[in-house]
PDB file of N, CA and C in Angstrom:
ATOM      1  N   MET A   1       0.965  -1.311  -0.054  1.00  0.00           N
ATOM      2  CA  MET A   1       0.007  -0.184  -0.068  1.00  0.00           C
ATOM      3  C   MET A   1       0.813   1.011  -0.080  1.00  0.00           C
ATOM      4  N   PRO A   2       0.963   2.067  -0.955  1.00  0.00           N
ATOM      5  CA  PRO A   2       1.944   3.372  -0.992  1.00  0.00           C
ATOM      6  C   PRO A   2       1.084   4.382  -0.256  1.00  0.00           C
ATOM      7  N   LEU A   3       1.961   5.349   0.287  1.00  0.00           N
ATOM      8  CA  LEU A   3       1.624   6.439   1.068  1.00  0.00           C
ATOM      9  C   LEU A   3       0.685   7.154   0.244  1.00  0.00           C
ATOM     10  N   ILE A   4      -0.347   7.749   0.735  1.00  0.00           N
ATOM     11  CA  ILE A   4      -1.435   8.604   0.212  1.00  0.00           C
ATOM     12  C   ILE A   4      -0.870  10.096   0.346  1.00  0.00           C
ATOM     13  N   THR A   5      -0.775  10.603  -0.658  1.00  0.00           N
ATOM     14  CA  THR A   5      -0.124  12.030  -0.267  1.00  0.00           C
ATOM     15  C   THR A   5      -0.846  13.125  -1.080  1.00  0.00           C
ATOM     16  N   THR A   6      -1.978  12.647  -1.692  1.00  0.00           N
ATOM     17  CA  THR A   6      -3.152  13.720  -2.244  1.00  0.00           C
ATOM     18  C   THR A   6      -3.984  13.944  -1.071  1.00  0.00           C
ATOM     19  N   PRO A   7      -4.832  15.053  -0.921  1.00  0.00           N
ATOM     20  CA  PRO A   7      -5.709  15.330  -0.063  1.00  0.00           C
ATOM     21  C   PRO A   7      -6.755  14.063   0.175  1.00  0.00           C
ATOM     22  N   ASN A   8      -6.685  13.702   1.518  1.00  0.00           N
ATOM     23  CA  ASN A   8      -7.625  12.476   1.820  1.00  0.00           C
ATOM     24  C   ASN A   8      -8.538  12.857   3.096  1.00  0.00           C
ATOM     25  N   LEU A   9      -8.389  13.828   3.537  1.00  0.00           N
ATOM     26  CA  LEU A   9      -9.239  14.152   4.960  1.00  0.00           C
ATOM     27  C   LEU A   9     -10.634  14.384   4.595  1.00  0.00           C
ATOM     28  N   SER A  10     -11.483  13.908   5.153  1.00  0.00           N
ATOM     29  CA  SER A  10     -12.837  14.257   4.886  1.00  0.00           C
ATOM     30  C   SER A  10     -13.396  15.666   5.559  1.00  0.00           C
ATOM     31  N   ALA A  11     -12.658  16.189   6.460  1.00  0.00           N
ATOM     32  CA  ALA A  11     -13.084  17.520   7.027  1.00  0.00           C
ATOM     33  C   ALA A  11     -11.700  18.121   7.210  1.00  0.00           C
ATOM     34  N   PRO A  12     -10.614  18.492   6.549  1.00  0.00           N
ATOM     35  CA  PRO A  12      -9.390  18.958   6.883  1.00  0.00           C
ATOM     36  C   PRO A  12      -9.318  20.213   7.926  1.00  0.00           C
ATOM     37  N   ASP A  13     -10.361  21.084   7.757  1.00  0.00           N
ATOM     38  CA  ASP A  13     -10.318  22.204   8.622  1.00  0.00           C
ATOM     39  C   ASP A  13     -10.790  21.822   9.952  1.00  0.00           C
ATOM     40  N   ASP A  14     -11.819  20.891   9.985  1.00  0.00           N
ATOM     41  CA  ASP A  14     -12.107  20.508  11.465  1.00  0.00           C
ATOM     42  C   ASP A  14     -10.953  19.775  12.072  1.00  0.00           C
ATOM     43  N   PHE A  15     -10.166  18.994  11.416  1.00  0.00           N
ATOM     44  CA  PHE A  15      -8.954  18.228  11.939  1.00  0.00           C
ATOM     45  C   PHE A  15      -8.026  19.518  12.497  1.00  0.00           C
ATOM     46  N   TYR A  16      -7.826  20.250  11.498  1.00  0.00           N
ATOM     47  CA  TYR A  16      -6.798  21.542  11.982  1.00  0.00           C
ATOM     48  C   TYR A  16      -7.399  22.101  13.277  1.00  0.00           C
ATOM     49  N   GLU A  17      -8.403  22.303  13.307  1.00  0.00           N
ATOM     50  CA  GLU A  17      -9.086  23.128  14.512  1.00  0.00           C
ATOM     51  C   GLU A  17      -8.783  22.195  15.707  1.00  0.00           C
ATOM     52  N   ALA A  18      -8.939  20.933  15.787  1.00  0.00           N
ATOM     53  CA  ALA A  18      -9.249  19.938  16.655  1.00  0.00           C
ATOM     54  C   ALA A  18      -7.490  19.751  17.286  1.00  0.00           C
ATOM     55  N   LEU A  19      -6.664  19.729  16.186  1.00  0.00           N
ATOM     56  CA  LEU A  19      -5.252  19.557  16.502  1.00  0.00           C
ATOM     57  C   LEU A  19      -4.756  21.111  17.230  1.00  0.00           C
ATOM     58  N   ILE A  20      -5.367  21.979  16.974  1.00  0.00           N
ATOM     59  CA  ILE A  20      -4.675  23.225  17.379  1.00  0.00           C
ATOM     60  C   ILE A  20      -5.205  23.385  18.843  1.00  0.00           C
ATOM     61  N   ASP A  21      -6.382  23.104  19.125  1.00  0.00           N
ATOM     62  CA  ASP A  21      -7.369  22.826  20.477  1.00  0.00           C
ATOM     63  C   ASP A  21      -6.562  22.071  21.202  1.00  0.00           C
ATOM     64  N   ALA A  22      -6.144  20.750  20.822  1.00  0.00           N
ATOM     65  CA  ALA A  22      -5.349  19.682  21.608  1.00  0.00           C
ATOM     66  C   ALA A  22      -4.056  20.300  22.198  1.00  0.00           C
ATOM     67  N   HIS A  23      -3.555  21.473  21.422  1.00  0.00           N
ATOM     68  CA  HIS A  23      -2.187  22.037  21.897  1.00  0.00           C
ATOM     69  C   HIS A  23      -2.393  23.354  22.605  1.00  0.00           C
ATOM     70  N   LYS A  24      -3.679  23.619  22.711  1.00  0.00           N
ATOM     71  CA  LYS A  24      -4.013  24.916  23.611  1.00  0.00           C
ATOM     72  C   LYS A  24      -3.478  24.867  24.996  1.00  0.00           C
ATOM     73  N   ASP A  25      -2.859  25.959  25.250  1.00  0.00           N
ATOM     74  CA  ASP A  25      -2.502  26.300  26.701  1.00  0.00           C
ATOM     75  C   ASP A  25      -1.428  25.223  27.223  1.00  0.00           C
ATOM     76  N   LEU A  26      -0.790  24.514  26.271  1.00  0.00           N
ATOM     77  CA  LEU A  26       0.072  23.325  26.591  1.00  0.00           C
ATOM     78  C   LEU A  26       1.754  24.190  26.648  1.00  0.00           C
ATOM     79  N   PRO A  27       2.440  23.887  27.631  1.00  0.00           N
ATOM     80  CA  PRO A  27       3.721  24.185  27.399  1.00  0.00           C
ATOM     81  C   PRO A  27       4.663  23.780  26.113  1.00  0.00           C
ATOM     82  N   SER A  28       5.526  24.234  25.664  1.00  0.00           N
ATOM     83  CA  SER A  28       6.209  23.583  24.630  1.00  0.00           C
ATOM     84  C   SER A  28       6.722  22.316  24.772  1.00  0.00           C
ATOM     85  N   GLU A  29       7.050  21.732  26.061  1.00  0.00           N
ATOM     86  CA  GLU A  29       7.403  20.425  26.077  1.00  0.00           C
ATOM     87  C   GLU A  29       6.348  19.554  26.126  1.00  0.00           C
ATOM     88  N   GLU A  30       5.218  19.907  26.640  1.00  0.00           N
ATOM     89  CA  GLU A  30       3.928  19.166  26.553  1.00  0.00           C
ATOM     90  C   GLU A  30       3.493  18.926  25.202  1.00  0.00           C
ATOM     91  N   SER A  31       3.559  20.092  24.338  1.00  0.00           N
ATOM     92  CA  SER A  31       3.121  20.113  23.033  1.00  0.00           C
ATOM     93  C   SER A  31       3.977  19.076  22.217  1.00  0.00           C
ATOM     94  N   HIS A  32       5.099  18.920  22.433  1.00  0.00           N
ATOM     95  CA  HIS A  32       6.105  18.081  21.628  1.00  0.00           C
ATOM     96  C   HIS A  32       5.593  16.665  21.858  1.00  0.00           C
ATOM     97  N   ALA A  33       5.370  16.405  23.501  1.00  0.00           N
ATOM     98  CA  ALA A  33       5.128  15.213  23.674  1.00  0.00           C
ATOM     99  C   ALA A  33       3.700  14.748  23.000  1.00  0.00           C
ATOM    100  N   LEU A  34       2.692  15.613  23.240  1.00  0.00           N
ATOM    101  CA  LEU A  34       1.363  15.387  22.538  1.00  0.00           C
ATOM    102  C   LEU A  34       1.627  15.033  21.147  1.00  0.00           C
ATOM    103  N   ASN A  35       2.280  15.694  20.173  1.00  0.00           N
ATOM    104  CA  ASN A  35       2.741  15.151  19.009  1.00  0.00           C
ATOM    105  C   ASN A  35       3.316  13.812  18.662  1.00  0.00           C
ATOM    106  N   ALA A  36       4.242  13.511  19.535  1.00  0.00           N
ATOM    107  CA  ALA A  36       4.869  12.367  19.590  1.00  0.00           C
ATOM    108  C   ALA A  36       3.973  11.148  19.785  1.00  0.00           C
ATOM    109  N   ARG A  37       2.997  11.372  20.861  1.00  0.00           N
ATOM    110  CA  ARG A  37       1.908  10.411  21.149  1.00  0.00           C
ATOM    111  C   ARG A  37       1.065  10.266  20.047  1.00  0.00           C
ATOM    112  N   LEU A  38       0.835  11.313  19.431  1.00  0.00           N
ATOM    113  CA  LEU A  38      -0.236  11.352  18.395  1.00  0.00           C
ATOM    114  C   LEU A  38       0.496  10.444  17.045  1.00  0.00           C
ATOM    115  N   ILE A  39       1.669  10.774  16.793  1.00  0.00           N
ATOM    116  CA  ILE A  39       2.377  10.106  15.783  1.00  0.00           C
ATOM    117  C   ILE A  39       2.561   8.584  16.034  1.00  0.00           C
ATOM    118  N   LEU A  40       2.841   8.208  17.206  1.00  0.00           N
ATOM    119  CA  LEU A  40       2.716   6.885  17.638  1.00  0.00           C
ATOM    120  C   LEU A  40       1.449   5.966  17.248  1.00  0.00           C
ATOM    121  N   LEU A  41       0.483   6.968  17.966  1.00  0.00           N
ATOM    122  CA  LEU A  41      -0.885   6.435  17.628  1.00  0.00           C
ATOM    123  C   LEU A  41      -1.248   6.112  16.277  1.00  0.00           C
ATOM    124  N   LEU A  42      -1.073   7.176  15.558  1.00  0.00           N
ATOM    125  CA  LEU A  42      -1.439   6.787  13.746  1.00  0.00           C
ATOM    126  C   LEU A  42      -0.511   6.010  13.174  1.00  0.00           C
ATOM    127  N   ALA A  43       0.797   6.029  13.622  1.00  0.00           N
ATOM    128  CA  ALA A  43       1.485   5.039  12.984  1.00  0.00           C
ATOM    129  C   ALA A  43       1.370   3.564  13.183  1.00  0.00           C
ATOM    130  N   ASN A  44       0.850   3.462  14.590  1.00  0.00           N
ATOM    131  CA  ASN A  44      -0.003   2.167  15.093  1.00  0.00           C
ATOM    132  C   ASN A  44      -1.046   1.758  14.111  1.00  0.00           C
ATOM    133  N   HIS A  45      -1.856   2.733  13.966  1.00  0.00           N
ATOM    134  CA  HIS A  45      -2.954   2.566  13.174  1.00  0.00           C
ATOM    135  C   HIS A  45      -2.750   2.116  11.395  1.00  0.00           C
ATOM    136  N   VAL A  46      -1.860   2.869  10.950  1.00  0.00           N
ATOM    137  CA  VAL A  46      -1.111   2.463   9.670  1.00  0.00           C
ATOM    138  C   VAL A  46      -0.710   1.185   9.573  1.00  0.00           C
ATOM    139  N   GLY A  47       0.156   0.836  10.712  1.00  0.00           N
ATOM    140  CA  GLY A  47       0.648  -0.468  10.807  1.00  0.00           C
ATOM    141  C   GLY A  47       1.917  -0.856   9.954  1.00  0.00           C
ATOM    142  N   ALA A  48       1.767  -0.528   8.668  1.00  0.00           N
ATOM    143  CA  ALA A  48       2.786  -0.944   7.795  1.00  0.00           C
ATOM    144  C   ALA A  48       4.179  -0.229   7.543  1.00  0.00           C
ATOM    145  N   ILE A  49       5.280  -0.844   8.023  1.00  0.00           N
ATOM    146  CA  ILE A  49       6.295  -0.274   8.055  1.00  0.00           C
ATOM    147  C   ILE A  49       6.797   0.576   6.830  1.00  0.00           C
ATOM    148  N   ASP A  50       6.624  -0.263   5.454  1.00  0.00           N
ATOM    149  CA  ASP A  50       6.875   0.556   4.244  1.00  0.00           C
ATOM    150  C   ASP A  50       6.263   1.814   4.078  1.00  0.00           C
ATOM    151  N   VAL A  51       5.150   2.004   4.474  1.00  0.00           N
ATOM    152  CA  VAL A  51       4.305   3.098   4.370  1.00  0.00           C
ATOM    153  C   VAL A  51       4.896   4.210   5.470  1.00  0.00           C
ATOM    154  N   LEU A  52       5.165   3.878   6.720  1.00  0.00           N
ATOM    155  CA  LEU A  52       5.592   4.659   7.650  1.00  0.00           C
ATOM    156  C   LEU A  52       6.973   5.143   7.191  1.00  0.00           C
ATOM    157  N   ARG A  53       7.733   4.280   6.627  1.00  0.00           N
ATOM    158  CA  ARG A  53       9.279   4.694   6.157  1.00  0.00           C
ATOM    159  C   ARG A  53       8.838   5.963   4.970  1.00  0.00           C
ATOM    160  N   GLU A  54       8.137   5.554   4.039  1.00  0.00           N
ATOM    161  CA  GLU A  54       7.868   6.605   3.111  1.00  0.00           C
ATOM    162  C   GLU A  54       7.414   7.978   3.406  1.00  0.00           C
ATOM    163  N   ALA A  55       6.473   7.632   4.392  1.00  0.00           N
ATOM    164  CA  ALA A  55       6.135   9.027   5.388  1.00  0.00           C
ATOM    165  C   ALA A  55       7.094   9.621   5.969  1.00  0.00           C
ATOM    166  N   LEU A  56       7.795   9.090   6.412  1.00  0.00           N
ATOM    167  CA  LEU A  56       9.283   9.457   7.260  1.00  0.00           C
ATOM    168  C   LEU A  56       9.866  10.451   6.262  1.00  0.00           C
ATOM    169  N   GLN A  57      10.472   9.678   5.327  1.00  0.00           N
ATOM    170  CA  GLN A  57      11.275  10.290   4.182  1.00  0.00           C
ATOM    171  C   GLN A  57      10.645  11.521   3.805  1.00  0.00           C
ATOM    172  N   ALA A  58       8.937  11.673   3.131  1.00  0.00           N
ATOM    173  CA  ALA A  58       8.253  12.685   2.938  1.00  0.00           C
ATOM    174  C   ALA A  58       8.421  13.776   3.777  1.00  0.00           C
ATOM    175  N   ALA A  59       8.088  13.513   4.844  1.00  0.00           N
ATOM    176  CA  ALA A  59       8.050  14.598   6.022  1.00  0.00           C
ATOM    177  C   ALA A  59       9.677  15.010   5.998  1.00  0.00           C
ATOM    178  N   ARG A  60      10.489  14.449   6.125  1.00  0.00           N
ATOM    179  CA  ARG A  60      11.955  15.017   6.313  1.00  0.00           C
ATOM    180  C   ARG A  60      12.269  15.772   5.075  1.00  0.00           C
ATOM    181  N   HIS A  61      11.833  15.371   3.834  1.00  0.00           N
ATOM    182  CA  HIS A  61      12.056  16.251   2.770  1.00  0.00           C
ATOM    183  C   HIS A  61      11.060  17.517   2.567  1.00  0.00           C
ATOM    184  N   GLY A  62      10.136  17.717   3.500  1.00  0.00           N
ATOM    185  CA  GLY A  62       9.256  18.690   3.090  1.00  0.00           C
ATOM    186  C   GLY A  62       8.041  18.436   2.310  1.00  0.00           C
ATOM    187  N   ALA A  63       7.115  19.546   2.126  1.00  0.00           N
ATOM    188  CA  ALA A  63       6.093  19.231   1.236  1.00  0.00           C
ATOM    189  C   ALA A  63       6.204  18.984   0.043  1.00  0.00           C
ATOM    190  N   ASP A  64       7.429  19.272  -0.656  1.00  0.00           N
ATOM    191  CA  ASP A  64       7.750  19.266  -1.903  1.00  0.00           C
ATOM    192  C   ASP A  64       7.123  17.840  -2.644  1.00  0.00           C
ATOM    193  N   ASN A  65       7.194  16.958  -1.643  1.00  0.00           N
ATOM    194  CA  ASN A  65       6.946  15.349  -1.950  1.00  0.00           C
ATOM    195  C   ASN A  65       5.320  15.303  -2.058  1.00  0.00           C
ATOM    196  N   LEU A  66       4.501  16.083  -1.653  1.00  0.00           N
ATOM    197  CA  LEU A  66       3.185  16.202  -1.564  1.00  0.00           C
ATOM    198  C   LEU A  66       2.729  16.578  -2.667  1.00  0.00           C
ATOM    199  N   THR A  67       1.550  15.857  -3.429  1.00  0.00           N
ATOM    200  CA  THR A  67       1.101  16.123  -4.523  1.00  0.00           C
ATOM    201  C   THR A  67      -0.416  16.888  -4.415  1.00  0.00           C
ATOM    202  N   GLN A  68      -0.595  17.877  -5.186  1.00  0.00           N
ATOM    203  CA  GLN A  68      -1.882  18.465  -5.153  1.00  0.00           C
ATOM    204  C   GLN A  68      -2.732  17.725  -6.024  1.00  0.00           C
ATOM    205  N   PRO A  69      -4.032  18.139  -5.811  1.00  0.00           N
ATOM    206  CA  PRO A  69      -5.113  17.252  -6.656  1.00  0.00           C
ATOM    207  C   PRO A  69      -5.258  17.862  -8.156  1.00  0.00           C
TER     208      PRO A  69
END
């Protein structure tokens, strides 16, 4: 299963708002910890190491790797 890099969220604005709300009033260290826990939860959900490696590489190289619709 290849990494999906085209827009795939059913409600991207709602997710962004929820993400920002989750970080609200957190000190920087706790905000980073929240991000780490979220990444691990989503990685566990994806499960496929090849997709996760592809995602890590795409994230490391920036948004250049993301395709637009």
